[in-house]
Short mmCIF file of C-alpha atoms in Angstrom, two decimals:
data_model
loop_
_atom_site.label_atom_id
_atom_site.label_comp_id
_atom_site.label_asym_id
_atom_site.label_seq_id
_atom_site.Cartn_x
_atom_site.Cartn_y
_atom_site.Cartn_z
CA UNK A 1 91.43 126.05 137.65
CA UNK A 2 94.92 126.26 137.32
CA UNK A 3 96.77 129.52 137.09
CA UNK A 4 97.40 131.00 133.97
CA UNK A 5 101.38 131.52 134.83
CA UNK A 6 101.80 127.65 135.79
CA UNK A 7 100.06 126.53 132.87
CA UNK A 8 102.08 128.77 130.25
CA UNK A 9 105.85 127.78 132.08
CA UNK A 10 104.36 124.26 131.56
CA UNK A 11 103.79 125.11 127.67
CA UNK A 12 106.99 126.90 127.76
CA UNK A 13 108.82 123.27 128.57
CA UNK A 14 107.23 121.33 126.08
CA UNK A 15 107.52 123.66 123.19
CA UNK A 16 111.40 124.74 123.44
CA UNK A 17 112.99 122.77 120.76
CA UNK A 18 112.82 119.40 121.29
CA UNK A 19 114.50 116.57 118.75
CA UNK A 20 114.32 117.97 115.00
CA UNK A 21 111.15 120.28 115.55
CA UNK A 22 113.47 123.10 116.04
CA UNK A 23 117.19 123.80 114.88
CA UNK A 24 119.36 127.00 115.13
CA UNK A 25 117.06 129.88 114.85
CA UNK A 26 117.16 131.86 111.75
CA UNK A 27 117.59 135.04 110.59
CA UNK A 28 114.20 135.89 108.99
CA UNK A 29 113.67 138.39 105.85
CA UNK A 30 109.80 139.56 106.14
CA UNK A 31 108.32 142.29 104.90
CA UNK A 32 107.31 145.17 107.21
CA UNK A 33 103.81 146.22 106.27
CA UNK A 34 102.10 149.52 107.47
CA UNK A 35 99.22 151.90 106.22
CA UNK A 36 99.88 155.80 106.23
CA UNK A 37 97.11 158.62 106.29
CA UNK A 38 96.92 160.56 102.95
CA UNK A 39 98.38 163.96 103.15
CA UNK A 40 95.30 167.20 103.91
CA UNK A 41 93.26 164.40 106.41
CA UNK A 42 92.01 162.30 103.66
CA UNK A 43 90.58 159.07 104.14
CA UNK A 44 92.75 157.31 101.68
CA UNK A 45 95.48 155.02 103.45
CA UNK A 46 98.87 154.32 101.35
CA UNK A 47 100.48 150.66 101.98
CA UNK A 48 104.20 150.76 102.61
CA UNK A 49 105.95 147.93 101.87
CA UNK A 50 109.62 147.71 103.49
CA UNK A 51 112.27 145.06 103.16
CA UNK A 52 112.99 143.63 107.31
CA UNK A 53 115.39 141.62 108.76
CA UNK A 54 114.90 139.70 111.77
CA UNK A 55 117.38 138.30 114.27
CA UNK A 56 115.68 135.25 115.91
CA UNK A 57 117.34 134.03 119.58
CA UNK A 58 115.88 132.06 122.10
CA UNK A 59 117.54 133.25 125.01
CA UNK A 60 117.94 137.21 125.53
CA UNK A 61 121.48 138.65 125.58
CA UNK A 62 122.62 141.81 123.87
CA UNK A 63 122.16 142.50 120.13
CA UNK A 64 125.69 141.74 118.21
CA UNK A 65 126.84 144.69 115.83
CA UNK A 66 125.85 143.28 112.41
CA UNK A 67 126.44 145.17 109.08
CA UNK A 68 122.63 145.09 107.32
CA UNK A 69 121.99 144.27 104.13
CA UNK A 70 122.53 147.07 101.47
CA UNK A 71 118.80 146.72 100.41
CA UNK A 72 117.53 146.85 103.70
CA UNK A 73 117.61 150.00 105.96
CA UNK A 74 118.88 149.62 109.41
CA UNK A 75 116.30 150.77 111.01
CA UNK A 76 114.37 147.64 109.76
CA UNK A 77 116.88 144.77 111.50
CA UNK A 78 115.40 143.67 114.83
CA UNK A 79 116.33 141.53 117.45
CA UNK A 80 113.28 138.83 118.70
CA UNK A 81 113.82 137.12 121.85
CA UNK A 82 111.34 133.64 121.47
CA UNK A 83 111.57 131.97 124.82
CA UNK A 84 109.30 128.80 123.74
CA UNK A 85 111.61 128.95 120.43
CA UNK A 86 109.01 128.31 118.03
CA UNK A 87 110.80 130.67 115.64
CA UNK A 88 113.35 128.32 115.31
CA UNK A 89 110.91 125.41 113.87
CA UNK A 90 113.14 124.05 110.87
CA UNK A 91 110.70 124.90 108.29
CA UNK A 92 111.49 129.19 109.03
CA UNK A 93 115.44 128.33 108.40
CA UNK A 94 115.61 126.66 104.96
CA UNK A 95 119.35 125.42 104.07
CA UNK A 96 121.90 129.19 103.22
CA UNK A 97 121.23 129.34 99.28
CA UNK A 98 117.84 127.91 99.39
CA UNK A 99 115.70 129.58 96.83
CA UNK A 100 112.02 129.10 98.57
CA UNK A 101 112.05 131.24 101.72
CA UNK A 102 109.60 131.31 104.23
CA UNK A 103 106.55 133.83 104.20
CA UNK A 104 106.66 136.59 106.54
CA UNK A 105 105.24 139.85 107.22
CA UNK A 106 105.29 142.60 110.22
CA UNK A 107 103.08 144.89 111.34
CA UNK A 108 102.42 147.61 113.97
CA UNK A 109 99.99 146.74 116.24
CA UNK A 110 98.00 148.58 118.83
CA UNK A 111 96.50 146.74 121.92
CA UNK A 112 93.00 147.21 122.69
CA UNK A 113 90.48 145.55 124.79
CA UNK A 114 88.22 143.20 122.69
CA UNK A 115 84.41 143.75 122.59
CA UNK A 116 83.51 140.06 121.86
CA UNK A 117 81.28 138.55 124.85
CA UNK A 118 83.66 135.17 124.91
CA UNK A 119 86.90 138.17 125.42
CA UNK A 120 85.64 140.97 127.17
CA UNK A 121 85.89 139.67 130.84
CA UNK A 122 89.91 139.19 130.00
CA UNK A 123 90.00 143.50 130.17
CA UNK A 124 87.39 144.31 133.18
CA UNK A 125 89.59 147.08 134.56
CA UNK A 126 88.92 150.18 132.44
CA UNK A 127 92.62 151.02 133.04
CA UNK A 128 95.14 149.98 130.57
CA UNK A 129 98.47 148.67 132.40
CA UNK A 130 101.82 151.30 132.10
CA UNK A 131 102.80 147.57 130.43
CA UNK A 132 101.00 148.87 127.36
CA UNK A 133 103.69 151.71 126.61
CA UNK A 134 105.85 150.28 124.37
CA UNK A 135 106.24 149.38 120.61
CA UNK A 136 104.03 146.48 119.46
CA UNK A 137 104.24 144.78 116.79
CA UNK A 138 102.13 141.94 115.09
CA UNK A 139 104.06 139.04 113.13
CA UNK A 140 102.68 136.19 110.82
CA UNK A 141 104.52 133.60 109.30
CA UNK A 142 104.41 130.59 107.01
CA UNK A 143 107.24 127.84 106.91
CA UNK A 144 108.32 125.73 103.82
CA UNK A 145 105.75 123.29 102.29
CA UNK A 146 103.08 124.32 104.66
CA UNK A 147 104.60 122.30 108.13
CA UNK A 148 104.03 125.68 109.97
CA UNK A 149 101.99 128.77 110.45
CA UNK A 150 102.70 131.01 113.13
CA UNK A 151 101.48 134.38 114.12
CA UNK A 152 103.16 136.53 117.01
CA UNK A 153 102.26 139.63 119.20
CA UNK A 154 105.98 141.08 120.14
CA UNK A 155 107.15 144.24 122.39
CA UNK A 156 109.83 146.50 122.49
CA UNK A 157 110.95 148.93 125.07
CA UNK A 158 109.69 152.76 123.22
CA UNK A 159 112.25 153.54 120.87
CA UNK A 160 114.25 150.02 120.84
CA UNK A 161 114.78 147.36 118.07
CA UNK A 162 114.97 144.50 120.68
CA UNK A 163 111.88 142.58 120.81
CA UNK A 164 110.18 139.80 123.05
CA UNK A 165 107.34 137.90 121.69
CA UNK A 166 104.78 137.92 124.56
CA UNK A 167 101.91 135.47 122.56
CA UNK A 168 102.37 132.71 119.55
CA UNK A 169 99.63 130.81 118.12
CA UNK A 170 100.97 127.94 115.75
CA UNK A 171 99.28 125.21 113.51
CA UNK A 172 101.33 122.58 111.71
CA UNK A 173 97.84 121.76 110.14
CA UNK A 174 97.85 124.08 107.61
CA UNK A 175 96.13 121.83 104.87
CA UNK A 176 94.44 119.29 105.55
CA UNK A 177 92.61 116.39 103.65
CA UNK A 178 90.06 113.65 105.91
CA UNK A 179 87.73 111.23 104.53
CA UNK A 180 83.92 111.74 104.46
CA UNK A 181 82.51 110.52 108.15
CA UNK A 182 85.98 110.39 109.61
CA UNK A 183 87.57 112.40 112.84
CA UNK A 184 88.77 115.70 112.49
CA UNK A 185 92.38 117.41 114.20
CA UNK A 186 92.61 121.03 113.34
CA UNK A 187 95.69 121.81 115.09
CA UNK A 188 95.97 124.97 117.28
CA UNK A 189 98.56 125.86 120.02
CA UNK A 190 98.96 128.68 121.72
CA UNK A 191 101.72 130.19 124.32
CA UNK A 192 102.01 133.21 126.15
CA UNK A 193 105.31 134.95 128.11
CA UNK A 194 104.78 134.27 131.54
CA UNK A 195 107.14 137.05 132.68
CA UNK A 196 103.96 139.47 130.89
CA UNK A 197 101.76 140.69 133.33
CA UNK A 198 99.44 140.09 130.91
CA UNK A 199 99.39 136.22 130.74
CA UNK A 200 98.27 136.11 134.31
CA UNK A 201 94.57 137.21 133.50
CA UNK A 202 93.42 134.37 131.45
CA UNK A 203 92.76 133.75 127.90
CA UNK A 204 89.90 132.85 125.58
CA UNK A 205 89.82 130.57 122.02
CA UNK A 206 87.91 131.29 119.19
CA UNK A 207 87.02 129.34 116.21
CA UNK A 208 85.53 130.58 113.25
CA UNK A 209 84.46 128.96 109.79
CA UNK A 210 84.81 131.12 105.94
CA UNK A 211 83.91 129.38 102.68
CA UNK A 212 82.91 131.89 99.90
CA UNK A 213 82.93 134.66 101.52
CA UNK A 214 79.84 133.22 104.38
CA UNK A 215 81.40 132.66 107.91
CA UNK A 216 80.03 130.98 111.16
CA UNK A 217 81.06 130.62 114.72
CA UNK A 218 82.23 126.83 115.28
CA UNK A 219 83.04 127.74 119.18
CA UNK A 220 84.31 129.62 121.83
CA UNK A 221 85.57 129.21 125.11
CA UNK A 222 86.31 132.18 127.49
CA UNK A 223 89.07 130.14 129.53
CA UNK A 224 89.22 132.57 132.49
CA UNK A 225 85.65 131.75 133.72
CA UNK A 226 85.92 128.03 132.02
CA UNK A 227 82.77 129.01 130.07
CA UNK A 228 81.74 128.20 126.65
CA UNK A 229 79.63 130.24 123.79
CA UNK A 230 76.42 129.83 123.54
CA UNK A 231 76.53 129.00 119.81
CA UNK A 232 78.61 126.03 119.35
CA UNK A 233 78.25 123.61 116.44
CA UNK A 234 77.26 120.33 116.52
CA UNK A 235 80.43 117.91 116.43
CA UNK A 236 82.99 120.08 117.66
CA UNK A 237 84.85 120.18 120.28
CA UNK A 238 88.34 121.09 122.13
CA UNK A 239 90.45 118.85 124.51
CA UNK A 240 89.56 121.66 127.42
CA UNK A 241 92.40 119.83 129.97
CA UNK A 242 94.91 120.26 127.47
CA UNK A 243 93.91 123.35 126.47
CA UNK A 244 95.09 124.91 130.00
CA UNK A 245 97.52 122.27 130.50
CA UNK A 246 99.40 122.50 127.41
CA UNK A 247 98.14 125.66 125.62
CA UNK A 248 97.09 123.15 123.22
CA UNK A 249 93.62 124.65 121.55
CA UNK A 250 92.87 122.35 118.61
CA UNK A 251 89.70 122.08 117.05
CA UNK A 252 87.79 118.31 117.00
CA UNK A 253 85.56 117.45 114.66
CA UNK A 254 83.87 113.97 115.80
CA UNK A 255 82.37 112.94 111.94
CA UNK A 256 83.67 115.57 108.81
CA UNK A 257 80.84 116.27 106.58
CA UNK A 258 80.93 117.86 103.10
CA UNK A 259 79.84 121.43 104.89
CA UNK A 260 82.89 121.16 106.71
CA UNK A 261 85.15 121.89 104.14
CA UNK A 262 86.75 125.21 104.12
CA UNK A 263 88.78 127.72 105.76
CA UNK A 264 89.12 127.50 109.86
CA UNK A 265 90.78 130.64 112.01
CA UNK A 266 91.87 129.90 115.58
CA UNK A 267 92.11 132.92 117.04
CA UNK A 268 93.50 133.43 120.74
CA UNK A 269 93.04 136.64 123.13
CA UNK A 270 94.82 137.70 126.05
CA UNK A 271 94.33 141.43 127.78
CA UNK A 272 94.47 143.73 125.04
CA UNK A 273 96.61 141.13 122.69
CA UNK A 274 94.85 139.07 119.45
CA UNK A 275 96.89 136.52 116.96
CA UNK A 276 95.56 133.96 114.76
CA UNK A 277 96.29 131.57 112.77
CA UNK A 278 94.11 129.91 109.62
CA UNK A 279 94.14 126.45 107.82
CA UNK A 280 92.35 124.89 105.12
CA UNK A 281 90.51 121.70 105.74
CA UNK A 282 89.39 119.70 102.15
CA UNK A 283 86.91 116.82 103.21
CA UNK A 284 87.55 114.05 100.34
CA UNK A 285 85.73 111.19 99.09
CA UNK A 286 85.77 108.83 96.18
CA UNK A 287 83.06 107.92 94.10
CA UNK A 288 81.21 104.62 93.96
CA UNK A 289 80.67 103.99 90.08
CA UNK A 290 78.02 101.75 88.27
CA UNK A 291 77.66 100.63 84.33
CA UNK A 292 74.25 100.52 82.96
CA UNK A 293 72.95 98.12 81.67
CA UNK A 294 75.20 95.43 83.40
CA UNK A 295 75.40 92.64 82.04
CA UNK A 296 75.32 94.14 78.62
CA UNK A 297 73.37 92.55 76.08
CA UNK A 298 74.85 90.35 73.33
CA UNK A 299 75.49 92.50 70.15
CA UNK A 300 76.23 91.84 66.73
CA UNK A 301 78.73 93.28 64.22
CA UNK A 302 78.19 96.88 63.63
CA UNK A 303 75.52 97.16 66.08
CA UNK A 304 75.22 100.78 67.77
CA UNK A 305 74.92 100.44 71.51
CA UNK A 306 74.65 103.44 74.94
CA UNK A 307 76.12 102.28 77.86
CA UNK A 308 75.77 104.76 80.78
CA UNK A 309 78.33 105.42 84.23
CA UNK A 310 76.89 106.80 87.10
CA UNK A 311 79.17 108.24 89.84
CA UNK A 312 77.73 109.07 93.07
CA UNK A 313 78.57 109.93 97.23
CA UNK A 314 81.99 112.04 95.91
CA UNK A 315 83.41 115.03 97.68
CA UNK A 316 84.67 117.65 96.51
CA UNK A 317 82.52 118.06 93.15
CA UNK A 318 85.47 117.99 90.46
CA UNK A 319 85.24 114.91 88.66
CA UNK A 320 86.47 113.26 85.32
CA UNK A 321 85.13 110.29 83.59
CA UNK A 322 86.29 108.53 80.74
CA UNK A 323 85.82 104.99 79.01
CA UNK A 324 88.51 102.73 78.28
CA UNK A 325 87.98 99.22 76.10
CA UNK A 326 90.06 96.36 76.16
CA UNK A 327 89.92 94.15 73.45
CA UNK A 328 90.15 90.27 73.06
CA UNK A 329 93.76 91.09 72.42
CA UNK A 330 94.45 92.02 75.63
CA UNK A 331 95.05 96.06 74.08
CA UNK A 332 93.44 98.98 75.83
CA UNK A 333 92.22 102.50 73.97
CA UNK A 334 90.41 105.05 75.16
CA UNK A 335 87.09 105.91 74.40
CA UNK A 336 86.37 109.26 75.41
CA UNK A 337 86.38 111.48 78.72
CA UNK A 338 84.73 114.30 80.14
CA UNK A 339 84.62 116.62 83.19
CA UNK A 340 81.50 116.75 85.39
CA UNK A 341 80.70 118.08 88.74
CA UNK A 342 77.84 116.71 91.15
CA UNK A 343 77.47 114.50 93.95
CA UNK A 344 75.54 112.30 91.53
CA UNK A 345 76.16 112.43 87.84
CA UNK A 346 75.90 109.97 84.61
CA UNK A 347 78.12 110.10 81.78
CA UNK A 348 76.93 108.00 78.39
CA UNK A 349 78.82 107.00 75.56
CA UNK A 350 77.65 105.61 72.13
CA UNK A 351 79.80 103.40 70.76
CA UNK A 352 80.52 101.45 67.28
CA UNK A 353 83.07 99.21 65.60
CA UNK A 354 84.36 97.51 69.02
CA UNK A 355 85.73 94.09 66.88
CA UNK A 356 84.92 91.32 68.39
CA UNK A 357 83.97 92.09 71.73
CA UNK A 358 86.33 93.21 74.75
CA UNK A 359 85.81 94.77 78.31
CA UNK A 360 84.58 98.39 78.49
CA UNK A 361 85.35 100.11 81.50
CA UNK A 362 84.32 103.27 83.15
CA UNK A 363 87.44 105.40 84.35
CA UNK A 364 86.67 107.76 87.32
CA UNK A 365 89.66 110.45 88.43
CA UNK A 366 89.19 112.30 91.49
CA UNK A 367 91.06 113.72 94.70
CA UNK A 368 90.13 111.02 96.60
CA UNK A 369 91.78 108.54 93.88
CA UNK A 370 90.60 106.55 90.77
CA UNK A 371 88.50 104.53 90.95
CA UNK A 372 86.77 101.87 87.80
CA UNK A 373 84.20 99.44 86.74
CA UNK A 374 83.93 97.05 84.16
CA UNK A 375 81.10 94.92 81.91
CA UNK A 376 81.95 92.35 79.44
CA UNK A 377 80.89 92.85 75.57
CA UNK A 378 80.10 90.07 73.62
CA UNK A 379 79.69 90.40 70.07
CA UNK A 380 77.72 87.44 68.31
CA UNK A 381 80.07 85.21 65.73
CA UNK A 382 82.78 86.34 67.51
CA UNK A 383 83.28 85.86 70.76
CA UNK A 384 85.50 82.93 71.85
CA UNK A 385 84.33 80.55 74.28
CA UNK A 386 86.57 80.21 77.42
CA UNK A 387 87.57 76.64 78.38
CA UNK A 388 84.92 76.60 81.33
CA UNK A 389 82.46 77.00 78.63
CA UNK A 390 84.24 74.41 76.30
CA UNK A 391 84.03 72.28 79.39
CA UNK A 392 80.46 72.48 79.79
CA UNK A 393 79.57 72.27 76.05
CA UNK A 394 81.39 68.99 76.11
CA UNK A 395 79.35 67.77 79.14
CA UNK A 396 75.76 68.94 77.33
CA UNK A 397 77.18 67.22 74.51
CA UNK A 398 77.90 63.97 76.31
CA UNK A 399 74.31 64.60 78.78
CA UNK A 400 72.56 64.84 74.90
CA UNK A 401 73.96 61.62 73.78
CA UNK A 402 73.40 59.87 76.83
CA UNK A 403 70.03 60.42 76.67
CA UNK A 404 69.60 59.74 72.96
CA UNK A 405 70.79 56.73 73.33
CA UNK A 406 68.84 55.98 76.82
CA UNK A 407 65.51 56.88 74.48
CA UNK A 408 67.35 55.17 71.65
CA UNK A 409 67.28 51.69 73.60
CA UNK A 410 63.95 52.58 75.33
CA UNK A 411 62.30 52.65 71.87
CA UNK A 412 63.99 49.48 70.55
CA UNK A 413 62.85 47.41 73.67
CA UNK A 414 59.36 48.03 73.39
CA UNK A 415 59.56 46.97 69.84
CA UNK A 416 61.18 43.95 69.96
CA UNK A 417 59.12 43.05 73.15
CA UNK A 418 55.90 43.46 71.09
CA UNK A 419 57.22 40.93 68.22
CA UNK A 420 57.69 38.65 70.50
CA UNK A 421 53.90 38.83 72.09
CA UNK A 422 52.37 38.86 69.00
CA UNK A 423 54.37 35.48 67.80
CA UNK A 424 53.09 34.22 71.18
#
């Protein structure tokens, strides 16, 4: 196995801003977020919320004197050294004037060994490392129209403003749509300092699944002794050479199934250090539609008739379903719609006073795209034969006078044969 040091400098190339992924790094406004203890020893916690600025550089030189904001308190600007410079991404430094911002919020944090079977063997000393006394902080961010998510564990020198992120975790799957049966990328990468003491000791992945408030383990992989979970779900998967290669901990999913929609969390551990990142995956298919009875049955003017469309096999459940008929004059109107939900659900109409016949067609909206079906109407006394059927009316016309005249001859043969015998 390779060492943990060689394979995060390897990360570290790859990740520092390379073609338009990255661009000058930003200054960030984020909100720093941090509970308080109630006055007397209560148990109630009061939320602060405080206005931050952040001062995002790649390469660590001293902080210039800047003049803060007048709504932000100085004691709220930092400085954040990112070495891999994924704080730079484009999608954290929207154009100067831009009125969408990206999401951010900071938090204290307090490193801690982990408890989880899959993270425990990262923290075997009982001794925590002098390493550990410092300020720590705990960082997650969203970039413009969901490209990025990132989350970061920083440190700071006691007392000091200037901070180094030491872990990232980033996903530029955020939201994600896939077809019913197809391959699944959940994108998770992960990079730790390898100046820390801390990246030396390995690492582990974890993957969980939340929909509705139920959750499951989907896998994890302790990465110091290459070992995975014992409860791993059927399907999934991680590219385990990139994963120490490349930091690169995406989930695979080898078919998506309905069940699989929902909310993922990659999580990633190092000694005493957690981040995490989540993303939405929406599995999506269309539905197949049928028209009962097809073909429909001649009608005549007036005559009530139910047609039924049946959608089935469609993912997620939202669903609308409407009739449209097209006359012989080539106009369309709608017929009447409504919403259902189901993997397999009819919607009837009863219709009258459709002229002289037309196409009705059943009108299915859904994520996965619109889809329709068709049946012809024809209405006795009205319907207009199309030149194929002129074409064949003409030929049983000519087949019926063929023969009349074939029996037409037959008959007057016979006849004329028989005078002659009997004159005989």
């Amino acid at each position: 196995m390779m060492n943990i040091s060689t394979i995060y400098t390897l990360c570290l190339v790859a990740a520092v801003c390379c073609g338009e992924a990255c661009s000058s790094c930003p200054v960030l406004e984020c909100w720093f977020v941090q509970e308080k203890t109630g006055r007397g020893g209560g148990l109630a916690a009061a939320t602060t919320l405080e206005k931050s600025l952040l001062h995002i550089q790649t390469d660590p030189h001293p902080a210039e004197s800047q003049q803060a904001p007048s709504d932000i308190h100085p004691d709220r600007v930092y400085l954040i050294t990112d070495p891999a410079g994924t704080l730079c991404h484009r999608s954290l430094n929207p154009p100067r004037g831009s009125v969408e911002k990206p999401q951010c919020e900071i938090n204290p944090f307090l490193p801690q060994p982990s408890t989880l079977k899959w993270a425990s063997p990262l923290t075997d000393s009982a001794s925590s490392p002098i390493y550990l006394q410092a300020d720590w902080f705990s960082t997650a961010l969203q970039g413009l129209n969901g490209q990025l998510a990132v989350s970061t564990i920083t440190r700071a020198p006691t007392a000091t403003k200037e901070h180094r992120v030491v872990l990232s975790v980033t996903t530029t799957t955020v939201s994600v749509q896939s077809r019913l049966g197809g391959p699944v990328l959940l994108d998770c990468g992960l990079w730790a300092d390898p100046s820390s003491p801390l990246s030396g000791s390995g690492f582990a992945v974890e993957w969980r699944y939340q929909f509705r408030g139920d959750g499951r383990l989907v896998l994890a992989y302790d990465g110091k002794t290459d070992r995975l979970a014992d409860v791993q779900e059927e399907g999934a998967t991680l590219d385990y050479e990139g994963l120490h290669q490349r930091g690169n901990a995406s989930l695979i999913l080898r078919e998506a199934k309905v069940r699989h929609s929902g909310l993922y969390i990659c999580t990633v551990y190092l000694p005493y250090l957690v981040a995490q990142v989540t993303m939405e995956l929406q599995v999506v298919e269309p539905p197949s539609l049928s028209i009962h009875p097809s073909p429909l049955p001649l009608a005549v003017p007036g005559q009530s008739f139910t047609v039924q469309c049946e959608a089935s096999g469609f993912a997620p459940l939202a669903l609308e379903l409407s009739w449209e008929f097209k006359g012989t004059d080539g106009k369309s109107r709608p017929l009447g719609s409504g919403s259902l939900t189901g993997h397999r659900q009819a919607w009837d109409g009863t219709y009258t006073g459709l002229g002289r016949g037309g196409e009705v067609t059943c009108v299915a909206v859904h994520l996965g795209g619109t889809r329709r079906a068709s049946v012809t109407l024809n209405v006795i006394g009205f319907s207009s034969p199309s030149i194929e059927d002129s074409m064949a009316m003409v030929g049983v016309a000519l087949v019926l006078y063929g023969l009349i005249k074939f029996v037409s001859w037959t008959v007057t043969s016979s006849g004329n044969k028989g005078r002659r015998q009997n004159a005989t």
